[in-house]
XYZ file of C-alpha atoms in Angstrom:
537
model
C -124.011 -74.575 -128.574
C -127.699 -75.069 -127.773
C -129.762 -72.785 -125.588
C -132.747 -74.223 -123.735
C -135.808 -72.021 -123.570
C -138.150 -72.522 -120.620
C -139.722 -70.847 -117.626
C -137.176 -70.587 -114.842
C -138.549 -70.218 -111.320
C -135.888 -68.837 -109.014
C -135.911 -68.624 -105.215
C -135.930 -65.239 -103.581
C -132.741 -63.272 -104.012
C -130.154 -64.003 -101.340
C -128.381 -60.960 -100.022
C -124.645 -61.495 -99.672
C -123.307 -59.965 -96.469
C -120.240 -58.265 -97.870
C -118.588 -55.203 -96.376
C -117.633 -52.875 -99.226
C -114.462 -50.919 -98.566
C -114.716 -47.428 -100.081
C -111.448 -45.620 -99.488
C -109.645 -42.976 -101.499
C -106.095 -41.712 -101.482
C -104.300 -43.991 -99.025
C -103.611 -47.720 -98.950
C -104.738 -49.924 -96.092
C -102.169 -51.048 -93.593
C -100.746 -54.557 -93.808
C -102.052 -55.319 -90.296
C -105.689 -54.520 -91.219
C -105.543 -56.758 -94.299
C -104.015 -59.695 -92.436
C -106.751 -59.548 -89.823
C -109.447 -60.003 -92.459
C -110.685 -63.484 -93.242
C -109.189 -65.105 -96.310
C -112.345 -65.125 -98.469
C -114.160 -62.096 -97.070
C -113.495 -58.383 -97.658
C -112.115 -56.605 -94.555
C -114.647 -54.504 -92.666
C -113.066 -51.072 -93.005
C -114.458 -47.639 -92.458
C -115.248 -45.371 -95.389
C -113.021 -42.381 -95.994
C -113.832 -39.173 -97.811
C -111.717 -37.881 -100.651
C -108.415 -36.441 -99.470
C -107.738 -32.789 -100.251
C -104.200 -33.579 -101.360
C -105.584 -36.024 -103.949
C -107.968 -33.370 -105.251
C -105.088 -31.023 -105.840
C -103.119 -33.675 -107.714
C -106.136 -34.534 -109.834
C -106.741 -30.894 -110.760
C -103.119 -30.476 -111.805
C -103.349 -33.468 -114.137
C -106.463 -32.093 -115.831
C -104.566 -29.060 -117.207
C -103.994 -29.685 -120.916
C -103.543 -27.975 -124.249
C -106.867 -26.480 -125.440
C -106.342 -27.102 -129.177
C -107.743 -30.417 -130.526
C -104.397 -31.327 -132.079
C -102.547 -30.504 -128.881
C -104.939 -32.555 -126.748
C -104.641 -35.574 -129.044
C -100.846 -35.500 -129.268
C -100.372 -34.780 -125.588
C -102.811 -37.549 -124.639
C -100.888 -40.187 -126.591
C -97.547 -38.873 -125.316
C -98.823 -39.105 -121.724
C -99.937 -42.693 -122.301
C -96.536 -43.636 -123.743
C -94.730 -41.864 -120.936
C -96.801 -43.774 -118.382
C -96.112 -47.039 -120.206
C -92.323 -46.693 -120.209
C -91.512 -44.652 -117.128
C -94.241 -45.215 -114.530
C -93.434 -47.842 -111.907
C -96.004 -50.030 -110.213
C -94.287 -50.542 -106.889
C -95.922 -53.968 -106.595
C -96.512 -57.186 -108.503
C -99.525 -57.448 -110.776
C -102.709 -59.020 -109.455
C -102.982 -62.728 -110.164
C -106.094 -64.857 -110.684
C -107.572 -65.576 -107.262
C -106.258 -62.403 -105.603
C -108.728 -60.187 -103.703
C -108.898 -56.618 -105.001
C -110.783 -54.809 -102.241
C -107.619 -53.901 -100.314
C -106.426 -51.544 -103.049
C -107.409 -47.888 -102.470
C -108.052 -47.297 -106.172
C -110.659 -50.068 -106.100
C -112.731 -48.132 -103.582
C -112.406 -44.777 -105.270
C -115.487 -43.358 -107.044
C -115.266 -41.946 -110.560
C -117.564 -39.596 -112.487
C -119.836 -41.535 -114.860
C -119.771 -40.787 -118.580
C -122.843 -39.133 -120.041
C -124.301 -42.030 -122.082
C -124.165 -44.691 -119.392
C -126.968 -45.603 -116.988
C -124.969 -43.849 -114.249
C -125.072 -40.447 -115.951
C -124.787 -37.705 -113.365
C -123.595 -40.080 -110.656
C -120.406 -41.801 -109.587
C -119.020 -45.245 -110.357
C -116.893 -47.278 -107.964
C -115.701 -50.838 -108.624
C -116.139 -51.598 -104.911
C -119.855 -50.789 -105.116
C -120.469 -53.973 -107.151
C -119.350 -56.289 -104.345
C -122.043 -58.902 -103.816
C -124.102 -57.511 -106.711
C -122.511 -58.039 -110.126
C -119.571 -59.560 -111.903
C -117.248 -56.859 -113.273
C -115.656 -56.898 -116.721
C -112.908 -54.266 -116.914
C -111.246 -53.686 -120.274
C -108.166 -51.453 -120.347
C -107.685 -49.643 -123.642
C -104.692 -47.562 -124.713
C -106.480 -44.361 -125.761
C -109.682 -43.280 -127.465
C -107.634 -41.830 -130.330
C -106.711 -45.166 -131.940
C -108.925 -47.135 -134.297
C -108.398 -50.457 -132.545
C -109.630 -49.049 -129.223
C -112.648 -47.515 -130.971
C -113.585 -50.907 -132.424
C -113.112 -52.635 -129.060
C -115.461 -50.128 -127.394
C -118.019 -50.711 -130.154
C -117.877 -54.499 -129.737
C -118.466 -54.196 -125.998
C -121.361 -51.825 -126.785
C -122.982 -54.254 -129.231
C -122.747 -57.195 -126.810
C -123.522 -55.163 -123.683
C -127.069 -56.489 -123.273
C -125.743 -60.066 -123.215
C -123.316 -59.157 -120.432
C -126.178 -57.521 -118.529
C -128.412 -60.561 -119.020
C -125.753 -62.717 -117.345
C -125.345 -60.486 -114.306
C -122.226 -58.571 -115.369
C -121.302 -54.897 -115.708
C -118.769 -53.646 -118.258
C -116.381 -50.782 -117.437
C -113.778 -49.296 -119.768
C -110.560 -47.906 -118.239
C -107.923 -45.648 -119.812
C -105.555 -42.801 -118.951
C -107.526 -40.322 -121.088
C -108.879 -37.199 -119.401
C -112.529 -36.937 -118.365
C -113.447 -34.488 -121.141
C -111.911 -36.780 -123.772
C -113.805 -39.794 -122.417
C -117.078 -37.874 -122.339
C -116.716 -37.033 -126.038
C -115.682 -40.646 -126.792
C -118.697 -42.095 -124.951
C -121.116 -39.631 -126.525
C -119.830 -40.210 -130.056
C -120.159 -43.994 -129.835
C -123.267 -43.996 -127.584
C -121.616 -46.337 -125.091
C -124.154 -47.690 -122.556
C -121.473 -48.661 -120.043
C -119.326 -46.272 -117.954
C -115.741 -45.285 -118.684
C -113.212 -44.582 -115.937
C -110.556 -41.891 -116.354
C -107.761 -43.482 -114.333
C -105.577 -40.365 -114.437
C -103.720 -41.127 -111.172
C -103.116 -44.636 -112.564
C -104.467 -46.414 -109.489
C -106.375 -49.142 -111.329
C -103.500 -49.624 -113.764
C -101.123 -50.209 -110.860
C -103.392 -52.954 -109.486
C -103.171 -55.019 -112.661
C -99.868 -53.920 -114.259
C -96.681 -55.691 -113.276
C -94.649 -54.281 -116.174
C -94.085 -50.837 -117.633
C -94.936 -52.272 -121.057
C -98.410 -53.498 -120.040
C -99.996 -50.289 -121.312
C -98.976 -51.346 -124.837
C -101.168 -54.457 -124.614
C -104.926 -54.860 -124.716
C -106.120 -56.270 -121.396
C -109.456 -57.513 -120.059
C -110.089 -58.603 -116.462
C -113.087 -60.300 -114.869
C -113.804 -59.794 -111.173
C -116.286 -61.965 -109.271
C -119.048 -60.711 -106.990
C -116.789 -61.411 -104.013
C -114.135 -59.019 -105.349
C -111.629 -61.669 -106.511
C -109.850 -61.618 -109.863
C -111.098 -64.715 -111.682
C -109.783 -64.222 -115.224
C -107.416 -62.061 -117.246
C -106.917 -61.946 -120.999
C -104.033 -60.083 -122.660
C -103.102 -59.587 -126.326
C -100.673 -57.381 -128.223
C -101.989 -54.185 -129.787
C -102.350 -54.247 -133.564
C -102.577 -58.042 -133.998
C -105.475 -58.866 -131.700
C -108.524 -58.434 -133.940
C -109.292 -54.924 -132.644
C -110.752 -56.187 -129.394
C -113.326 -58.659 -130.756
C -111.563 -61.718 -129.223
C -111.589 -59.917 -125.862
C -115.349 -59.450 -125.997
C -115.963 -63.074 -126.972
C -113.577 -64.400 -124.299
C -115.121 -62.229 -121.576
C -118.689 -63.111 -122.594
C -117.913 -66.840 -122.567
C -116.352 -66.568 -119.103
C -119.271 -64.542 -117.739
C -121.759 -67.059 -119.132
C -119.829 -69.926 -117.509
C -119.900 -68.109 -114.167
C -123.631 -67.476 -114.551
C -124.348 -71.124 -115.338
C -122.184 -72.311 -112.434
C -124.081 -70.058 -110.053
C -127.397 -71.411 -111.307
C -126.168 -74.972 -110.758
C -125.142 -74.184 -107.170
C -128.712 -73.055 -106.522
C -130.169 -76.130 -108.222
C -132.117 -77.120 -105.123
C -134.172 -73.944 -105.502
C -134.791 -74.210 -109.241
C -137.741 -75.763 -110.983
C -138.595 -75.920 -114.700
C -141.891 -75.762 -116.476
C -141.972 -77.468 -119.812
C -138.730 -79.368 -119.236
C -139.838 -82.006 -121.747
C -140.326 -79.342 -124.428
C -136.893 -77.873 -123.666
C -135.331 -81.295 -124.050
C -137.124 -81.935 -127.325
C -136.146 -78.551 -128.773
C -132.500 -79.114 -127.827
C -132.506 -82.509 -129.503
C -133.828 -80.926 -132.711
C -131.247 -78.113 -132.857
C -128.151 -78.402 -135.030
C -124.635 -77.899 -133.673
C -123.474 -74.284 -133.234
C -127.013 -72.904 -133.517
C -129.650 -71.548 -131.155
C -133.237 -72.772 -131.409
C -136.071 -70.877 -129.718
C -139.612 -72.212 -129.193
C -142.435 -69.704 -128.692
C -146.229 -70.129 -128.577
C -147.637 -69.830 -132.096
C -148.783 -66.329 -132.987
C -146.361 -64.579 -130.666
C -144.036 -61.969 -132.180
C -140.505 -63.311 -131.802
C -139.040 -59.782 -131.826
C -140.744 -59.091 -128.510
C -138.316 -61.612 -126.972
C -135.129 -60.783 -128.898
C -132.628 -58.144 -127.728
C -132.354 -54.922 -129.737
C -128.680 -55.245 -130.621
C -126.711 -53.558 -133.368
C -123.611 -54.371 -135.368
C -122.293 -57.944 -135.437
C -124.560 -58.922 -132.523
C -127.787 -58.030 -134.387
C -130.035 -61.133 -134.375
C -130.372 -63.048 -137.649
C -133.623 -65.025 -137.757
C -134.692 -68.231 -139.529
C -138.269 -69.518 -139.307
C -138.108 -73.308 -138.850
C -141.883 -73.748 -138.925
C -144.427 -75.011 -136.419
C -144.181 -77.825 -133.902
C -147.343 -79.449 -132.573
C -147.053 -81.092 -129.170
C -149.600 -82.624 -126.857
C -150.569 -85.722 -124.938
C -151.261 -87.669 -128.106
C -148.249 -86.845 -130.304
C -145.418 -86.344 -127.812
C -145.471 -88.080 -124.432
C -144.808 -85.738 -121.573
C -145.749 -82.612 -123.499
C -148.942 -80.647 -123.269
C -151.705 -81.369 -120.777
C -152.369 -85.139 -120.548
C -155.739 -84.555 -118.884
C -157.040 -82.050 -121.382
C -155.661 -84.011 -124.337
C -155.287 -80.937 -126.575
C -152.448 -80.050 -128.936
C -150.321 -76.945 -128.452
C -148.616 -75.240 -131.413
C -145.152 -73.716 -131.044
C -143.214 -71.637 -133.554
C -139.542 -72.571 -133.884
C -136.947 -69.919 -134.726
C -133.235 -70.229 -135.310
C -131.410 -67.200 -133.912
C -127.753 -66.284 -134.407
C -125.799 -63.016 -134.297
C -125.480 -61.598 -137.815
C -121.705 -62.123 -137.666
C -122.417 -65.895 -137.592
C -125.297 -65.883 -140.107
C -123.218 -67.811 -142.673
C -124.018 -70.957 -140.700
C -127.505 -70.869 -142.244
C -126.147 -71.087 -145.813
C -126.085 -74.886 -145.654
C -129.911 -74.836 -145.384
C -129.792 -77.736 -142.951
C -133.146 -78.459 -141.375
C -133.746 -79.599 -137.827
C -133.150 -83.068 -136.495
C -136.422 -84.969 -136.552
C -137.826 -82.409 -139.002
C -140.717 -84.764 -139.874
C -142.417 -83.377 -136.772
C -142.112 -79.786 -138.042
C -143.888 -78.206 -141.011
C -143.556 -74.927 -142.894
C -139.881 -74.142 -142.204
C -137.793 -71.794 -144.350
C -135.430 -74.582 -145.385
C -138.370 -76.703 -146.522
C -139.063 -74.081 -149.197
C -137.818 -74.581 -152.788
C -134.059 -74.198 -153.101
C -133.228 -70.701 -154.451
C -130.321 -72.209 -156.417
C -132.768 -74.217 -158.587
C -135.801 -73.406 -160.733
C -138.716 -72.046 -158.677
C -142.298 -71.206 -159.710
C -143.678 -68.083 -158.037
C -147.330 -67.110 -157.509
C -148.496 -63.650 -156.429
C -152.081 -62.999 -155.367
C -153.797 -59.622 -154.976
C -157.228 -59.181 -153.414
C -159.597 -56.695 -155.070
C -162.606 -55.653 -153.000
C -165.943 -54.573 -154.433
C -166.292 -51.904 -151.716
C -162.913 -51.030 -150.241
C -162.831 -50.584 -146.466
C -166.079 -52.358 -145.666
C -166.059 -54.914 -142.865
C -167.693 -57.518 -145.158
C -164.791 -57.283 -147.605
C -162.270 -57.641 -144.791
C -164.054 -60.746 -143.510
C -164.052 -62.155 -147.064
C -160.321 -61.465 -147.411
C -159.686 -63.343 -144.155
C -161.800 -66.235 -145.418
C -159.814 -66.262 -148.672
C -156.525 -66.325 -146.749
C -157.683 -69.380 -144.787
C -158.802 -71.149 -147.985
C -155.493 -70.312 -149.705
C -153.404 -71.724 -146.837
C -155.438 -74.933 -146.783
C -154.978 -75.413 -150.529
C -151.293 -74.452 -150.273
C -150.673 -77.171 -147.699
C -152.455 -79.691 -149.929
C -150.425 -78.719 -153.050
C -147.021 -78.579 -151.334
C -146.394 -74.870 -151.835
C -144.573 -72.472 -149.538
C -145.841 -69.131 -148.190
C -142.968 -66.646 -148.447
C -144.860 -63.655 -147.134
C -148.254 -62.007 -146.796
C -148.498 -58.277 -147.437
C -151.859 -57.104 -146.192
C -154.782 -59.493 -145.822
C -154.732 -62.185 -148.512
C -151.950 -60.737 -150.710
C -149.468 -63.609 -150.907
C -146.076 -64.378 -152.372
C -145.886 -68.168 -152.816
C -143.220 -70.575 -154.107
C -143.579 -74.007 -155.729
C -141.117 -76.619 -156.953
C -142.756 -76.854 -160.410
C -145.247 -75.170 -162.732
C -148.026 -77.860 -162.630
C -148.326 -77.634 -158.828
C -148.520 -73.823 -159.006
C -151.205 -73.588 -161.715
C -153.319 -76.351 -160.118
C -153.170 -74.425 -156.841
C -154.372 -71.264 -158.582
C -157.251 -73.012 -160.346
C -158.415 -74.870 -157.237
C -158.105 -71.769 -155.038
C -160.267 -69.759 -157.469
C -162.812 -72.581 -157.546
C -163.042 -72.661 -153.740
C -163.529 -68.884 -153.578
C -166.380 -69.147 -156.061
C -168.021 -72.060 -154.224
C -167.834 -70.197 -150.908
C -169.685 -67.204 -152.390
C -166.918 -64.797 -151.407
C -166.366 -63.879 -155.084
C -169.393 -61.569 -154.800
C -167.490 -59.321 -152.385
C -163.851 -59.830 -153.431
C -161.914 -60.936 -156.483
C -158.433 -62.464 -156.378
C -156.005 -61.729 -159.218
C -153.132 -64.212 -159.619
C -149.848 -64.174 -161.522
C -147.417 -67.048 -162.192
C -143.810 -67.034 -163.429
C -141.075 -69.665 -163.319
C -137.273 -69.431 -163.344
C -134.101 -69.437 -161.268
C -134.028 -66.487 -158.824
C -130.916 -64.358 -158.460
C -130.585 -65.411 -154.831
C -132.600 -66.220 -151.721
C -132.234 -65.744 -147.993
C -134.420 -65.685 -144.860
C -136.440 -62.483 -144.466
C -134.798 -60.115 -141.977
C -138.009 -59.672 -139.945
C -140.018 -62.872 -140.303
C -137.264 -65.423 -140.944
C -139.325 -66.885 -143.826
C -137.514 -67.890 -147.013
C -137.424 -64.920 -149.385
C -136.354 -64.731 -153.041
C -134.987 -61.971 -155.241
C -134.421 -61.483 -158.952
C -136.098 -60.773 -162.275
C -138.391 -63.840 -162.195
C -139.849 -62.696 -158.851
C -140.534 -59.226 -160.257
C -142.114 -60.756 -163.362
C -144.572 -62.864 -161.300
C -145.629 -59.778 -159.320
C -146.151 -57.691 -162.462
C -148.164 -60.459 -164.163
C -150.438 -60.613 -161.102
C -150.904 -56.839 -161.259
C -151.902 -57.166 -164.944
C -154.529 -59.854 -164.137
C -158.154 -58.928 -163.469
C -160.060 -60.005 -160.315
C -160.798 -63.730 -160.574
C -158.239 -64.206 -163.380
C -155.044 -66.296 -163.409
C -152.254 -65.206 -165.789
C -149.011 -67.124 -166.220
C -145.739 -66.135 -167.943
C -144.630 -69.495 -169.328
C -142.305 -71.020 -171.891
C -143.230 -73.629 -174.515
C -141.506 -76.266 -172.351
C -143.765 -75.373 -169.404
C -146.946 -75.889 -171.465
C -145.841 -79.349 -172.631
C -146.166 -80.720 -169.074
C -149.580 -79.191 -168.511
C -151.984 -80.776 -165.954
C -154.690 -82.846 -167.603
C -158.144 -81.224 -167.725
C -156.896 -77.705 -166.934
C -157.744 -75.158 -169.635
C -155.096 -72.793 -171.011
C -155.388 -69.873 -173.451
C -152.526 -67.985 -175.123
C -152.904 -64.219 -174.521
C -149.917 -63.323 -176.698
C -146.736 -61.476 -175.772
C -146.877 -58.659 -173.227
C -144.361 -56.051 -172.075
C -143.692 -55.568 -168.363
C -141.746 -52.853 -166.596
C -138.202 -53.882 -165.742
C -138.348 -56.997 -167.937
C -136.107 -56.721 -170.998
C -138.097 -58.560 -173.656
C -141.787 -59.165 -174.271
C -143.059 -62.280 -172.484
C -145.523 -64.961 -173.614
C -148.542 -64.880 -171.248
C -151.272 -67.527 -170.836
C -154.627 -67.447 -169.096
C -155.230 -70.451 -166.842
C -158.710 -71.939 -166.387
């Protein structure tokens, strides 16, 4: 699946003229429902809570005060309801309106962690406003129901972004649901359906309570989808979350298409180009260069936490890509490309497949040396003559610019920059790495910046233990003993000096005209044996 990223200009919100029926305790008469139009909720008056219902509700709230007693009695009550309670009517089918049911108009106390804390929640109140996703769970005392609630929590922001509200429904008491919501920090409300009104709307069998059920209700109050699985063999609710999210996204996209006459895109050509570059089953995001991608990503946890891959920079403009940029101004715009997937799907990046048409993109994580092969690492550390002075900071910035220019020329890869000018770099071979170091030092000296700063460099080559994109930047990162050795060699070097931990085989393919001096064997922390170190230049 590919997601287009662009600026969407929507028309002003259209207010749907829907009459919400809020009624508690008694069902509507058959005559009133038949008089209503087929696709429009009946215009009924609002009733207050009946005193007789209050009494019934209070009686059901009486329970054993011991934790063990509450848990056992809660499960027994659920089982009793499953086997002995009768519905008195057939279950709601896809396409049926739900506003005529009294339980649909009833208001329920919101759980403490939801956005409705301190208020009341009524399914009828969402008519004309949001799509509803109702998941019915057996009880908060089973592990499968706990996991289902967590999955809905982790994906909640995606439901919200597509105009949907999530509500959990069970036969647990209010106090039990409050503790459940607080313990898991659930952002959506839970409904304690103690009278069983909502269950009777959707349940056509006494055994339905022993299944995991999810229902989706449209803005017009019609049931549009239902998904049912058997407890214990249904993946602990994760398939329900994925099915509901896919359905909600389809409804959202369909609604956008119906309003197509009022939609306009900016940068449609860029969206099309980005989509053409994306691989199957991935999401590719284009942002203006220099913008922090995490400002635009949702703060999700668990399996929905974003996993990032930096695919490099894309330059577009009137000269390089027709239809992109400003044809009158004739300038080039730089965009940063990021692959984004939920962490549960992050294995899709293991193939290290680049983008389609990757010749137009430079500096991507998968263009870095393969972590499964031999890699040469370079660490640089900037030493200032007078720490903290503005002149030294300006010199460090100048050095960073010079280093990136030389890196691009020598085919190296910038893994990360810690502070100004302190780099971790990767090269495919030793000659390219040492030539980079020598030329970078020469350019610093010619620029005169060596009077204010000195750059110490360390080189080491080997096969890293493993590599993966950095969790924050998406840049290719490496781990293992050879990486630690390169960093420690750089720390041992003096300002303006290049030290390299090399083997005899590395020195046999040495670049012509580049001086090398054997410094002998040195011991480094965390490295088992003493290592042969050479001074370059």
